[in-house]
mmCIF file of C-alpha atoms in Angstrom:
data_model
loop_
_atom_site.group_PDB
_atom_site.id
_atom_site.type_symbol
_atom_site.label_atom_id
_atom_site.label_comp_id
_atom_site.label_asym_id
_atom_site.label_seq_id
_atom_site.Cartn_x
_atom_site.Cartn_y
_atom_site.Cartn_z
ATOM 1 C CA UNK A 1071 -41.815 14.188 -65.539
ATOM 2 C CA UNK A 1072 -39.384 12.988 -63.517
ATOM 3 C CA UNK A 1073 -36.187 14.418 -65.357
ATOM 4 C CA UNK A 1074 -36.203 16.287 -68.482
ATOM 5 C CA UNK A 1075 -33.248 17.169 -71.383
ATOM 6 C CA UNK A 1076 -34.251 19.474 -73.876
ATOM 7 C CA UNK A 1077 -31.482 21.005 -76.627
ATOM 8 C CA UNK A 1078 -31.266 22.138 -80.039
ATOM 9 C CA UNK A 1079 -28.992 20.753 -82.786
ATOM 10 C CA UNK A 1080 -27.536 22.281 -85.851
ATOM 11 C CA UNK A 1081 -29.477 20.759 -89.261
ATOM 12 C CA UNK A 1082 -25.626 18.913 -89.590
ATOM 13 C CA UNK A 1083 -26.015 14.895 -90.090
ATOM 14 C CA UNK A 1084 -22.398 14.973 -88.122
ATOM 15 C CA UNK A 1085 -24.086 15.965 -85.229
ATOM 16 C CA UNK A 1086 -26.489 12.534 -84.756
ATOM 17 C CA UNK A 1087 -23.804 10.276 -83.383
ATOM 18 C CA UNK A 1088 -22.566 12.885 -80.632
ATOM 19 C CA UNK A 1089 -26.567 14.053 -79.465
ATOM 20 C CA UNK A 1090 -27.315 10.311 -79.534
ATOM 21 C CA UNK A 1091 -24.757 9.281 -77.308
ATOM 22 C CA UNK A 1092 -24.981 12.441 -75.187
ATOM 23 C CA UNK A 1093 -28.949 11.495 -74.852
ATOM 24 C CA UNK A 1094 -28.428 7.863 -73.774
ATOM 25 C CA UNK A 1095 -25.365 8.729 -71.520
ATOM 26 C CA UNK A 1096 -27.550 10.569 -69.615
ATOM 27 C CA UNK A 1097 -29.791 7.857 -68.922
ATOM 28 C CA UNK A 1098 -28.632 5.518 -65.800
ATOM 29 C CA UNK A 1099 -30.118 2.335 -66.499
ATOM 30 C CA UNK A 1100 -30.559 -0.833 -64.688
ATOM 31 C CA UNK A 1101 -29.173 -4.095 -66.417
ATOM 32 C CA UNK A 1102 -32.598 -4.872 -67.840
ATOM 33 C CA UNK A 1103 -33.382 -1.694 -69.312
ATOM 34 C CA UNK A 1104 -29.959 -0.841 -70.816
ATOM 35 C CA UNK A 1105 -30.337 -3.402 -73.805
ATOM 36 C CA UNK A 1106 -33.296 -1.556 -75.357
ATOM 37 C CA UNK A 1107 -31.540 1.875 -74.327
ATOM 38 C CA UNK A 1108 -28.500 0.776 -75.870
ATOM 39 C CA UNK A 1109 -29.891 -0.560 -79.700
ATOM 40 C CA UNK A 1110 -33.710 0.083 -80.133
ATOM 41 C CA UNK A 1111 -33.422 3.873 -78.828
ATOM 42 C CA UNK A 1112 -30.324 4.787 -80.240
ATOM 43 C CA UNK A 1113 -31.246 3.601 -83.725
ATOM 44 C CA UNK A 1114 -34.598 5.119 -83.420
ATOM 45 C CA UNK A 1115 -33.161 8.187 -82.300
ATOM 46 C CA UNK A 1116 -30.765 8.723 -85.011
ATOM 47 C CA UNK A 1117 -33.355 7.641 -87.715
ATOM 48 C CA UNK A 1118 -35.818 10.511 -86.478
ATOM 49 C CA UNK A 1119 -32.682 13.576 -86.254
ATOM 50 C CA UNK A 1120 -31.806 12.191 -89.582
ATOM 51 C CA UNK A 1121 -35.584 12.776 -90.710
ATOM 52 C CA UNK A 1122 -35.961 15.967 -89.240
ATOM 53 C CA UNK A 1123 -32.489 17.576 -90.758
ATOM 54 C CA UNK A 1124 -32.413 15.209 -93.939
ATOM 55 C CA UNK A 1125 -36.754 15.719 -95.118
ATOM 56 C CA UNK A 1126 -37.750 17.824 -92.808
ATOM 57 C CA UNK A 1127 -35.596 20.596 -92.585
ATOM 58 C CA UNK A 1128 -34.686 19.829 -96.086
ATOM 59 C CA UNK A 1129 -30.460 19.549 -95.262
ATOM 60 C CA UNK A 1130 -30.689 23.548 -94.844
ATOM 61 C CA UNK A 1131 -28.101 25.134 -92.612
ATOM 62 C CA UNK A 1132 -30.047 27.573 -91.418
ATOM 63 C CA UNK A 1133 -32.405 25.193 -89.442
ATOM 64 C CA UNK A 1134 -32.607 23.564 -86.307
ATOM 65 C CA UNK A 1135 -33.726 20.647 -84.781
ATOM 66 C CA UNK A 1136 -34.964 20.445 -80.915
ATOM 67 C CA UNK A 1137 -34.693 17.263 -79.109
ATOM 68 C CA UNK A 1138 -36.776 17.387 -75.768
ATOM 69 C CA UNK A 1139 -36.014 14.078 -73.606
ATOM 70 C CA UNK A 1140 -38.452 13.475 -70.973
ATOM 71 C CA UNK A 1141 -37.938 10.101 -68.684
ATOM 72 C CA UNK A 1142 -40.249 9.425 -65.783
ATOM 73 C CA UNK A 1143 -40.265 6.239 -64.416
ATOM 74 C CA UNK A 1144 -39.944 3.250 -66.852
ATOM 75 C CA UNK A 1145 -41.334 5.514 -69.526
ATOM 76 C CA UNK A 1146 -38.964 7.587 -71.610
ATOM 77 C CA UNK A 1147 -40.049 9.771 -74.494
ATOM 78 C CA UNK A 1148 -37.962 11.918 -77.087
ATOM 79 C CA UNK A 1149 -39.696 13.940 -79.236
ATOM 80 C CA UNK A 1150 -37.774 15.717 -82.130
ATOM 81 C CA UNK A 1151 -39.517 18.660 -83.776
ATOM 82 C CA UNK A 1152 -38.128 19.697 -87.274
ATOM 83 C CA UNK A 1153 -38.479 23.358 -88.711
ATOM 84 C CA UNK A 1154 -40.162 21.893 -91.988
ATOM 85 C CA UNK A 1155 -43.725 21.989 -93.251
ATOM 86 C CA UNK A 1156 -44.115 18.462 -91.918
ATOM 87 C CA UNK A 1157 -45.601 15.328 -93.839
ATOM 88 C CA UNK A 1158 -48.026 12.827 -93.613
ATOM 89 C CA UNK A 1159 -46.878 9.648 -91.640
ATOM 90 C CA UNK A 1160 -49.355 7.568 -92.822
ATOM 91 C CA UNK A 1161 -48.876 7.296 -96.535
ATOM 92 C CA UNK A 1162 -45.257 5.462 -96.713
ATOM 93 C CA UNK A 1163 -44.744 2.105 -98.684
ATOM 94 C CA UNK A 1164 -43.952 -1.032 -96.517
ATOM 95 C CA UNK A 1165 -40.067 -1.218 -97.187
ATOM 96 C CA UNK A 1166 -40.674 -4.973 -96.532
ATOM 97 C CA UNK A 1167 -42.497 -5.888 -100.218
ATOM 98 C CA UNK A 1168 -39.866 -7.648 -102.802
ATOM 99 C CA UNK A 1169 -40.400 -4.137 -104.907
ATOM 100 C CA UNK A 1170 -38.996 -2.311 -102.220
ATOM 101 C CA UNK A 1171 -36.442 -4.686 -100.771
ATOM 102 C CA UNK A 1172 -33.598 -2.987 -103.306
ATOM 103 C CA UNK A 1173 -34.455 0.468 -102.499
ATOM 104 C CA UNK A 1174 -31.730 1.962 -100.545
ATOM 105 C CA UNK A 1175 -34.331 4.229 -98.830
ATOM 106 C CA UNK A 1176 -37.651 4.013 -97.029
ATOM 107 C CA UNK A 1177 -36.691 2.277 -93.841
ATOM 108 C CA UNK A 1178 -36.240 4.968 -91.446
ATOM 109 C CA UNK A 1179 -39.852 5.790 -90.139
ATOM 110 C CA UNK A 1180 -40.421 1.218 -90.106
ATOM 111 C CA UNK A 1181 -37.534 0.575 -88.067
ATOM 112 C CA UNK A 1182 -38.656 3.503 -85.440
ATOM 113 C CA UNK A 1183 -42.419 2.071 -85.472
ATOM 114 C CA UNK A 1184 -40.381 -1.882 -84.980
ATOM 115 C CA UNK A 1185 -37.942 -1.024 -82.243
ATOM 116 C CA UNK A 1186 -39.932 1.711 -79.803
ATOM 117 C CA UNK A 1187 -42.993 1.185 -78.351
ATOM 118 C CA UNK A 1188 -45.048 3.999 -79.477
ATOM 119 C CA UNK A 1189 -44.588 6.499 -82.417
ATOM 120 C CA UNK A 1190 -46.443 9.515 -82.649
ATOM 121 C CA UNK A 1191 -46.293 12.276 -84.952
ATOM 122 C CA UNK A 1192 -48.149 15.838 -84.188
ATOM 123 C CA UNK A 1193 -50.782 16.679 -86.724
ATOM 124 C CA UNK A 1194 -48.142 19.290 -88.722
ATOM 125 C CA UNK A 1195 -46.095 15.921 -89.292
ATOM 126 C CA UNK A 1196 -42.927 18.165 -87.943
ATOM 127 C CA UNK A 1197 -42.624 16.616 -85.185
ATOM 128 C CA UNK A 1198 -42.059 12.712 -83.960
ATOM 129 C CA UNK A 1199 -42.613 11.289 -80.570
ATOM 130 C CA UNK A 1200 -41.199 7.914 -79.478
ATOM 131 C CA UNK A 1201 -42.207 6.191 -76.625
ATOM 132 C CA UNK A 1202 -39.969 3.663 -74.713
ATOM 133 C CA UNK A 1203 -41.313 1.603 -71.667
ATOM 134 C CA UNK A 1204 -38.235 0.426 -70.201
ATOM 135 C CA UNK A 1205 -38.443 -3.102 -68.174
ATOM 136 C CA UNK A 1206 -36.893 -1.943 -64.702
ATOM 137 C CA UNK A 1207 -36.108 1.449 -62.993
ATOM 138 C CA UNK A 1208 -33.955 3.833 -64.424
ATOM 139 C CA UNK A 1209 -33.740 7.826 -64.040
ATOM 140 C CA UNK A 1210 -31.909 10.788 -65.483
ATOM 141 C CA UNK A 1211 -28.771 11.526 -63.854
ATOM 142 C CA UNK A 1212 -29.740 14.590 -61.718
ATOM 143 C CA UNK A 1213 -26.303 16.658 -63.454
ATOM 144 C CA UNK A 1214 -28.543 16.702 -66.883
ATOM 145 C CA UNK A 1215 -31.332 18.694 -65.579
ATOM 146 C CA UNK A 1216 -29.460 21.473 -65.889
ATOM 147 C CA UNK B 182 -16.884 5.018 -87.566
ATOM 148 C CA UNK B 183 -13.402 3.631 -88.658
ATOM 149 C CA UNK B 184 -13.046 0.944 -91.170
ATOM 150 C CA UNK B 185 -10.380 -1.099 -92.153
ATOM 151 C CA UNK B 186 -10.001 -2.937 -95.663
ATOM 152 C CA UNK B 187 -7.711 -5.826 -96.170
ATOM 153 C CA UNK B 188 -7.764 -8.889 -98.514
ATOM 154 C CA UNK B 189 -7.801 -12.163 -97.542
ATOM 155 C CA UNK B 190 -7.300 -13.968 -100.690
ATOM 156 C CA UNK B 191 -9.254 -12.329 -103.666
ATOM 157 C CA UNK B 192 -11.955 -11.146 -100.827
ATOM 158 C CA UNK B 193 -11.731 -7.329 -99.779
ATOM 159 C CA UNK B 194 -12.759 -7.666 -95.923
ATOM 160 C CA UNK B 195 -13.820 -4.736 -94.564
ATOM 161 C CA UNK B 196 -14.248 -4.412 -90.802
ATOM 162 C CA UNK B 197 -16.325 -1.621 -89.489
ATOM 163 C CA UNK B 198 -15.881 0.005 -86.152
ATOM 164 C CA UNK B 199 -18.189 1.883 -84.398
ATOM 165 C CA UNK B 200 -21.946 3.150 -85.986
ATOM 166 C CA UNK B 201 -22.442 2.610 -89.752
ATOM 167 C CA UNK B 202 -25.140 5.623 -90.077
ATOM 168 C CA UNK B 203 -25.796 8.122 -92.077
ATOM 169 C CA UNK B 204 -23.339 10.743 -90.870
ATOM 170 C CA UNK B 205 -20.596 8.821 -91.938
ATOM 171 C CA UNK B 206 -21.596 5.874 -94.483
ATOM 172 C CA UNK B 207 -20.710 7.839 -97.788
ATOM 173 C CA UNK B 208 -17.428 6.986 -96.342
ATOM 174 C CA UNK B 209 -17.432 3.765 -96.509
ATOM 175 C CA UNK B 210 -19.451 3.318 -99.843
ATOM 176 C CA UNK B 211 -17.091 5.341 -101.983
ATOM 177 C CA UNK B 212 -14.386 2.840 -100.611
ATOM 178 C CA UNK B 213 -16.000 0.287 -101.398
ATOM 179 C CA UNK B 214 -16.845 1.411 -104.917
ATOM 180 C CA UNK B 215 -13.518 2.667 -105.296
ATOM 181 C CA UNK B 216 -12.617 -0.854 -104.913
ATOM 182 C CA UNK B 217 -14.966 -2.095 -107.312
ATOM 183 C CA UNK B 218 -13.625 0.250 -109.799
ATOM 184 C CA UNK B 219 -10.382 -1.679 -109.225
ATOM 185 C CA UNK B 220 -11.871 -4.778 -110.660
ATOM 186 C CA UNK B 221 -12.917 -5.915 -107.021
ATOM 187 C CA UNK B 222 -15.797 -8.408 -107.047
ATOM 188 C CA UNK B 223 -15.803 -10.426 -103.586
ATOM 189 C CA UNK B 224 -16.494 -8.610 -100.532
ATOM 190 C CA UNK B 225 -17.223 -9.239 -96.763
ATOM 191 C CA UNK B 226 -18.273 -6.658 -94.262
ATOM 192 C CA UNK B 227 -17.527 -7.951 -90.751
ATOM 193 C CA UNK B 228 -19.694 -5.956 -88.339
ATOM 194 C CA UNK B 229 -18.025 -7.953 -85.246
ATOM 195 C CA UNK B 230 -17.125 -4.729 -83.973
ATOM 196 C CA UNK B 231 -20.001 -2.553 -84.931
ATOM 197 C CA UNK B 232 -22.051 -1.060 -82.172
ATOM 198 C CA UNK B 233 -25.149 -0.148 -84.463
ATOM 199 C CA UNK B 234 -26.541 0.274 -88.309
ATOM 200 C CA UNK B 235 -29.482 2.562 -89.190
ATOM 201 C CA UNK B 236 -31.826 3.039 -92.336
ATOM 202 C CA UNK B 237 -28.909 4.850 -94.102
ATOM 203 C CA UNK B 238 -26.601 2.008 -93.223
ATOM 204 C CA UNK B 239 -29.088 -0.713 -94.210
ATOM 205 C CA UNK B 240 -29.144 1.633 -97.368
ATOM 206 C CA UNK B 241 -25.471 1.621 -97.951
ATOM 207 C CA UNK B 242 -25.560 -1.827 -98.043
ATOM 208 C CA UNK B 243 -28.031 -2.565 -100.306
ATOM 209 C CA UNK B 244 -26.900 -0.205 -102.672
ATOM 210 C CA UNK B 245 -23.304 -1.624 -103.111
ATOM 211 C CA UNK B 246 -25.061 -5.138 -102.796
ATOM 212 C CA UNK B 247 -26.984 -4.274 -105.915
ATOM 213 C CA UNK B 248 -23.754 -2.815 -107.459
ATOM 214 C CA UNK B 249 -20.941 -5.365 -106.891
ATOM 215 C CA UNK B 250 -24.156 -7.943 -108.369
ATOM 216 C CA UNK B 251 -24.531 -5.982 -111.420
ATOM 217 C CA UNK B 252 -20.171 -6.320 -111.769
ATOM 218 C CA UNK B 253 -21.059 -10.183 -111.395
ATOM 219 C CA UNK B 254 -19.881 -9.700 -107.624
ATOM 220 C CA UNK B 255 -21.263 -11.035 -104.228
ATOM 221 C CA UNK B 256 -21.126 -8.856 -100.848
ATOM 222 C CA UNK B 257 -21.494 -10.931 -98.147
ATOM 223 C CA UNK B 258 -21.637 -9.784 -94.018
ATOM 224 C CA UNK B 259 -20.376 -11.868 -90.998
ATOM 225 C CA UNK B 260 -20.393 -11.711 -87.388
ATOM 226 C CA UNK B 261 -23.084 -9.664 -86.655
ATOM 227 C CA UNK B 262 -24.896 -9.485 -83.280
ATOM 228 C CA UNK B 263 -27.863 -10.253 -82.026
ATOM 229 C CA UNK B 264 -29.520 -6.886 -81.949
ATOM 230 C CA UNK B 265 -27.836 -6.204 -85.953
ATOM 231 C CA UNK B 266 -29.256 -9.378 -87.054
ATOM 232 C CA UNK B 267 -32.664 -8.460 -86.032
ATOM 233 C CA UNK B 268 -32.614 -5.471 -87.737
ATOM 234 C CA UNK B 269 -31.515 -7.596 -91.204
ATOM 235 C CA UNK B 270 -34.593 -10.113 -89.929
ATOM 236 C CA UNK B 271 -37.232 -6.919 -89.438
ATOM 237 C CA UNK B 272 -36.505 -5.100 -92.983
ATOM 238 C CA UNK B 273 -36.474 -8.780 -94.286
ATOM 239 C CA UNK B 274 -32.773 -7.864 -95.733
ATOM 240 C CA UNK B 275 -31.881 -11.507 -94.194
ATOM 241 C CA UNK B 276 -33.379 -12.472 -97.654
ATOM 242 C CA UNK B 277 -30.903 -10.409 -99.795
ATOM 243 C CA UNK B 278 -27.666 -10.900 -97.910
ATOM 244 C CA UNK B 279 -25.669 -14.325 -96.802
ATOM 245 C CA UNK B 280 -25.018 -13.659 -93.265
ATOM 246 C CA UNK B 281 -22.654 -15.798 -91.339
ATOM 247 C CA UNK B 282 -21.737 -15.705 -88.363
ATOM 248 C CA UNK B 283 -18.017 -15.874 -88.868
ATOM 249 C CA UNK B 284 -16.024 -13.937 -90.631
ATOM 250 C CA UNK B 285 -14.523 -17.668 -91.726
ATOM 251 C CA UNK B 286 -17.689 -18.792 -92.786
ATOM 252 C CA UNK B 287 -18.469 -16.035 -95.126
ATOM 253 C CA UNK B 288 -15.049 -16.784 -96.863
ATOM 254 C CA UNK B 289 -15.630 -20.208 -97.232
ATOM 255 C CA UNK B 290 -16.508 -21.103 -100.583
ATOM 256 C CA UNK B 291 -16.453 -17.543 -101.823
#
């Protein structure tokens, strides 16, 4: 990998905004690539902390969530690993049906699967990978391997 | 996220600034209801300066949607960008909401 960010957040939903923007901050991005960086990736990002505090973690304090950021080339993957027994990915409803249009839940998991590229969960179903191919060049700034 | 609420006629307009997600959207719902409680029925969310909405935002929205219709109320969005209005377009919300792209053509005819 060409640059890598990898942290740990408190299970606190007033956390997502700050690690989101601290994520794609430290992405320099060319024109072309910084419209999918800017909406696609930041909404899938925040859906999958708010998964892994929110259903995984199940809202407990005591938890963590780590958030490992790994960009090499046009291909940038975050993968965000919850503390929880982890579910299975496959058996959600399609939020999209006129049963489910009214329920105020259930969208999360579709919009990540709509705006990235790839998502992969591990077998556990603790942890989510998304996959981003970005159009045109664009690297880690060098300060964030740290 | 920082929302203002004004009226423009018998509409409550609420503009929202910044992310609508699910850190801070309780916020924003219990204003709105609190409104609704006030005998509030016509509402119009102007997302003209909104940088992005997730699941719990979407939620939000449908939730006080579903609400202000059981009240015999309408809430109605405006202005929102290309990259919101694709989100309303993939969860097929589109279908529940009048979207305008003003925040004058939402109040028109309200």
């Amino acid at each position: 990998m060409d640059r890598e960010l990898v942290f740990e957040l408190p299970n606190d939903l007033r956390c997502i905004e700050e690690a989101v923007e601290f994520v794609v901050a430290r992405c320099a991005t060319c024109r072309a690539a910084s419209a999918k960086l800017r909406f696609n990736f930041r909404v899938s990002l925040t859906e999958a902390l708010a998964n892994a505090m929110i259903y995984g973690n199940g809202r407990d304090p005591d938890k963590r969530v780590r958030v490992e950021i790994a960009l090499a080339g046009h291909h940038l993957e975050a993968r965000i690993t919850d503390q929880g027994r982890g579910f299975d990915p496959t058996s959600l409803p399609d939020p999209t049906t006129p049963g489910n249009l009214l329920d105020p839940g259930g969208r999360g998991i579709f919009l990540m699967r709509k705006l990235m590229d790839d998502v992969r969960f591990n077998e556990q179903g603790n942890a989510v990978t998304l996959v981003l191919r970005l159009p045109a060049a664009a690297e880690m700034r060098r300060e964030a391997s740290a | 996220m920082a929302f203002k609420v004004n009226r423009e006629g018998d509409v409550v307009v609420v503009d929202v600034d910044g992310q609508l997600i699910v850190g801070n959207r309780q916020e924003l719902k219990q204003r709105v209801l609190d409104e609704v409680e006030e005998g509030e029925r016509k509402f119009l969310v102007d997302f003209s300066r909104t940088g992005y909405i997730d699941s719990s935002g979407l939620g939000v929205l449908v939730s006080l949607s579903k609400k202000i219709r059981e009240q015999g109320g309408e809430l109605r969005l405006a202005s929102l960008n290309e990259d919101l209005r694709t989100l309303f377009e993939l969860t097929k919300l589109d279908t529940l909401f009048r979207i305008s792209d003003t925040r004058e053509e939402g109040l028109e005819g309200f």
